[in-house]
CSV table of N, CA and C in Angstrom, one decimal:
chain,number,residue,atom,x,y,z
A,1,MET,N,41.1,163.5,-1.4
A,1,MET,CA,42.1,164.2,-0.7
A,1,MET,C,42.6,163.4,0.5
A,2,SER,N,43.9,163.4,0.6
A,2,SER,CA,44.5,162.6,1.7
A,2,SER,C,45.3,163.6,2.6
A,3,VAL,N,45.1,163.5,3.9
A,3,VAL,CA,45.8,164.3,4.9
A,3,VAL,C,46.5,163.4,5.9
A,4,SER,N,47.8,163.7,6.1
A,4,SER,CA,48.5,162.9,7.1
A,4,SER,C,49.0,163.9,8.2
A,5,ALA,N,49.1,163.5,9.4
A,5,ALA,CA,49.6,164.3,10.5
A,5,ALA,C,50.7,163.7,11.2
A,6,VAL,N,51.6,164.5,11.6
A,6,VAL,CA,52.8,164.0,12.4
A,6,VAL,C,52.7,164.7,13.8
A,7,ALA,N,52.7,164.0,14.8
A,7,ALA,CA,52.6,164.6,16.1
A,7,ALA,C,54.0,164.5,16.8
A,8,ALA,N,54.3,165.5,17.6
A,8,ALA,CA,55.5,165.5,18.4
A,8,ALA,C,55.2,166.0,19.8
A,9,GLN,N,55.7,165.2,20.7
A,9,GLN,CA,55.5,165.6,22.1
A,9,GLN,C,56.4,166.8,22.5
A,10,GLY,N,55.8,167.6,23.4
A,10,GLY,CA,56.6,168.7,23.9
A,10,GLY,C,56.7,169.9,23.0
A,11,ILE,N,55.9,170.1,22.0
A,11,ILE,CA,56.0,171.2,21.1
A,11,ILE,C,55.0,172.3,21.4
A,12,GLY,N,54.3,172.2,22.5
A,12,GLY,CA,53.3,173.2,22.9
A,12,GLY,C,53.9,174.6,23.1
A,13,GLY,N,55.2,174.7,23.5
A,13,GLY,CA,55.8,176.0,23.7
A,13,GLY,C,56.6,176.5,22.6
A,14,LEU,N,56.6,175.8,21.4
A,14,LEU,CA,57.4,176.3,20.3
A,14,LEU,C,56.8,177.5,19.7
A,15,ARG,N,57.7,178.4,19.2
A,15,ARG,CA,57.3,179.6,18.5
A,15,ARG,C,58.3,179.8,17.4
A,16,ALA,N,57.9,180.0,16.2
A,16,ALA,CA,58.8,180.3,15.1
A,16,ALA,C,58.5,181.7,14.6
A,17,GLU,N,59.5,182.6,14.6
A,17,GLU,CA,59.3,183.9,14.0
A,17,GLU,C,59.7,183.8,12.6
A,18,LEU,N,58.9,184.4,11.7
A,18,LEU,CA,59.1,184.4,10.3
A,18,LEU,C,59.3,185.8,9.7
A,19,ASN,N,60.2,185.9,8.8
A,19,ASN,CA,60.3,187.1,8.0
A,19,ASN,C,59.5,187.0,6.7
A,20,ILE,N,58.4,187.8,6.6
A,20,ILE,CA,57.5,187.6,5.5
A,20,ILE,C,57.5,188.9,4.7
A,21,VAL,N,57.7,188.8,3.4
A,21,VAL,CA,57.6,189.9,2.5
A,21,VAL,C,56.4,189.7,1.6
A,22,LEU,N,55.6,190.8,1.6
A,22,LEU,CA,54.3,190.7,0.8
A,22,LEU,C,54.4,191.7,-0.4
A,23,GLY,N,53.8,191.3,-1.4
A,23,GLY,CA,53.6,192.2,-2.6
A,23,GLY,C,52.4,193.1,-2.3
A,24,PRO,N,52.2,194.2,-3.1
A,24,PRO,CA,51.1,195.2,-2.8
A,24,PRO,C,49.7,194.5,-2.9
A,25,ASP,N,49.7,193.4,-3.6
A,25,ASP,CA,48.4,192.7,-3.7
A,25,ASP,C,48.2,191.7,-2.6
A,26,GLY,N,49.1,191.6,-1.7
A,26,GLY,CA,49.0,190.7,-0.5
A,26,GLY,C,49.6,189.3,-0.8
A,27,SER,N,50.2,189.1,-2.0
A,27,SER,CA,50.8,187.8,-2.3
A,27,SER,C,52.1,187.7,-1.5
A,28,VAL,N,52.4,186.5,-1.0
A,28,VAL,CA,53.6,186.3,-0.3
A,28,VAL,C,54.8,186.2,-1.3
A,29,GLN,N,55.7,187.1,-1.2
A,29,GLN,CA,56.8,187.2,-2.1
A,29,GLN,C,57.9,186.2,-1.5
A,30,SER,N,58.1,186.3,-0.2
A,30,SER,CA,59.1,185.4,0.4
A,30,SER,C,58.7,185.2,1.9
A,31,VAL,N,59.1,184.1,2.4
A,31,VAL,CA,58.9,183.8,3.9
A,31,VAL,C,60.0,182.8,4.3
A,32,ALA,N,60.6,183.2,5.5
A,32,ALA,CA,61.7,182.4,6.0
A,32,ALA,C,61.7,182.5,7.5
A,33,PRO,N,62.1,181.4,8.2
A,33,PRO,CA,62.3,181.5,9.6
A,33,PRO,C,63.5,182.4,9.9
A,34,THR,N,63.4,183.2,11.0
A,34,THR,CA,64.5,184.1,11.4
A,34,THR,C,65.6,183.4,12.2
A,35,ASP,N,65.4,182.3,12.7
A,35,ASP,CA,66.4,181.6,13.6
A,35,ASP,C,67.1,180.5,12.8
A,36,ALA,N,68.0,180.8,11.9
A,36,ALA,CA,68.7,179.8,11.0
A,36,ALA,C,69.5,178.9,11.9
A,37,ALA,N,70.1,179.4,12.9
A,37,ALA,CA,71.0,178.5,13.8
A,37,ALA,C,70.2,177.4,14.4
A,38,ARG,N,69.0,177.7,14.9
A,38,ARG,CA,68.2,176.7,15.6
A,38,ARG,C,67.6,175.8,14.5
A,39,MET,N,67.4,176.3,13.3
A,39,MET,CA,66.9,175.4,12.2
A,39,MET,C,67.9,174.3,11.9
A,40,SER,N,69.2,174.6,12.0
A,40,SER,CA,70.2,173.7,11.6
A,40,SER,C,70.5,172.7,12.7
A,41,ARG,N,70.2,173.0,14.0
A,41,ARG,CA,70.6,172.1,15.1
A,41,ARG,C,69.4,171.4,15.8
A,42,ASP,N,68.2,171.8,15.5
A,42,ASP,CA,67.0,171.3,16.2
A,42,ASP,C,66.0,170.7,15.2
A,43,PRO,N,66.0,169.4,15.0
A,43,PRO,CA,65.1,168.9,13.9
A,43,PRO,C,63.6,169.0,14.2
A,44,VAL,N,63.2,169.0,15.5
A,44,VAL,CA,61.8,169.3,15.9
A,44,VAL,C,61.4,170.7,15.5
A,45,PHE,N,62.3,171.7,15.9
A,45,PHE,CA,62.0,173.0,15.6
A,45,PHE,C,62.0,173.3,14.1
A,46,ARG,N,62.9,172.6,13.4
A,46,ARG,CA,63.0,172.8,11.9
A,46,ARG,C,61.7,172.3,11.3
A,47,ALA,N,61.2,171.2,11.7
A,47,ALA,CA,59.9,170.7,11.2
A,47,ALA,C,58.7,171.6,11.5
A,48,PHE,N,58.8,172.1,12.7
A,48,PHE,CA,57.7,173.1,13.1
A,48,PHE,C,57.8,174.4,12.3
A,49,ALA,N,59.0,174.9,12.2
A,49,ALA,CA,59.1,176.2,11.4
A,49,ALA,C,58.8,176.0,9.9
A,50,GLU,N,59.2,174.9,9.3
A,50,GLU,CA,58.9,174.6,7.9
A,50,GLU,C,57.4,174.5,7.8
A,51,SER,N,56.7,173.9,8.7
A,51,SER,CA,55.2,173.8,8.7
A,51,SER,C,54.6,175.2,8.7
A,52,ALA,N,55.2,176.1,9.6
A,52,ALA,CA,54.7,177.5,9.6
A,52,ALA,C,54.9,178.2,8.3
A,53,VAL,N,56.0,178.0,7.6
A,53,VAL,CA,56.3,178.6,6.3
A,53,VAL,C,55.3,178.1,5.3
A,54,ARG,N,55.0,176.8,5.3
A,54,ARG,CA,54.0,176.2,4.4
A,54,ARG,C,52.6,176.8,4.6
A,55,ALA,N,52.3,177.0,5.9
A,55,ALA,CA,51.0,177.6,6.2
A,55,ALA,C,50.8,179.0,5.7
A,56,VAL,N,51.9,179.8,5.8
A,56,VAL,CA,51.8,181.2,5.3
A,56,VAL,C,51.7,181.2,3.8
A,57,ARG,N,52.5,180.3,3.2
A,57,ARG,CA,52.4,180.3,1.7
A,57,ARG,C,51.0,179.8,1.2
A,58,ALA,N,50.4,178.9,2.0
A,58,ALA,CA,49.0,178.4,1.6
A,58,ALA,C,48.0,179.5,1.8
A,59,CYS,N,48.2,180.5,2.6
A,59,CYS,CA,47.3,181.6,2.8
A,59,CYS,C,47.4,182.7,1.8
A,60,SER,N,48.4,182.7,1.0
A,60,SER,CA,48.6,183.7,0.0
A,60,SER,C,47.5,183.7,-1.0
A,61,PRO,N,47.0,184.9,-1.4
A,61,PRO,CA,47.4,186.2,-0.9
A,61,PRO,C,46.7,186.6,0.4
A,62,LEU,N,47.4,187.3,1.2
A,62,LEU,CA,46.9,187.7,2.5
A,62,LEU,C,46.1,189.0,2.3
A,63,LYS,N,45.0,189.1,3.0
A,63,LYS,CA,44.1,190.3,2.8
A,63,LYS,C,44.3,191.2,4.0
A,64,LEU,N,45.2,192.2,3.8
A,64,LEU,CA,45.5,193.2,4.8
A,64,LEU,C,45.1,194.6,4.3
A,65,PRO,N,44.8,195.5,5.2
A,65,PRO,CA,44.6,196.9,4.7
A,65,PRO,C,45.8,197.5,4.0
A,66,PRO,N,45.6,198.3,3.0
A,66,PRO,CA,46.7,198.8,2.2
A,66,PRO,C,47.8,199.5,3.1
A,67,GLU,N,47.4,200.2,4.1
A,67,GLU,CA,48.4,200.9,5.0
A,67,GLU,C,49.3,199.9,5.8
A,68,SER,N,48.9,198.6,5.8
A,68,SER,CA,49.7,197.6,6.5
A,68,SER,C,50.9,197.2,5.7
A,69,TYR,N,51.1,197.6,4.5
A,69,TYR,CA,52.1,197.2,3.6
A,69,TYR,C,53.4,198.1,3.7
A,70,GLN,N,53.3,199.1,4.5
A,70,GLN,CA,54.5,200.0,4.6
A,70,GLN,C,55.7,199.3,5.2
């Protein structure tokens, strides 16, 4: 297994909000950053948000209580 990392200075304060749609079994049906404008103009944020999307997809299925799917 090979793992590579990319570091960026000054990303400590970054926050990406994601719109996540789950199926009843906890599977991730869709996930997308909510700030499309920033995605198009800020390459550091875009890389950060895309990494967050990949992380959510990698965790699928999510194990949440059934009442959390409302």
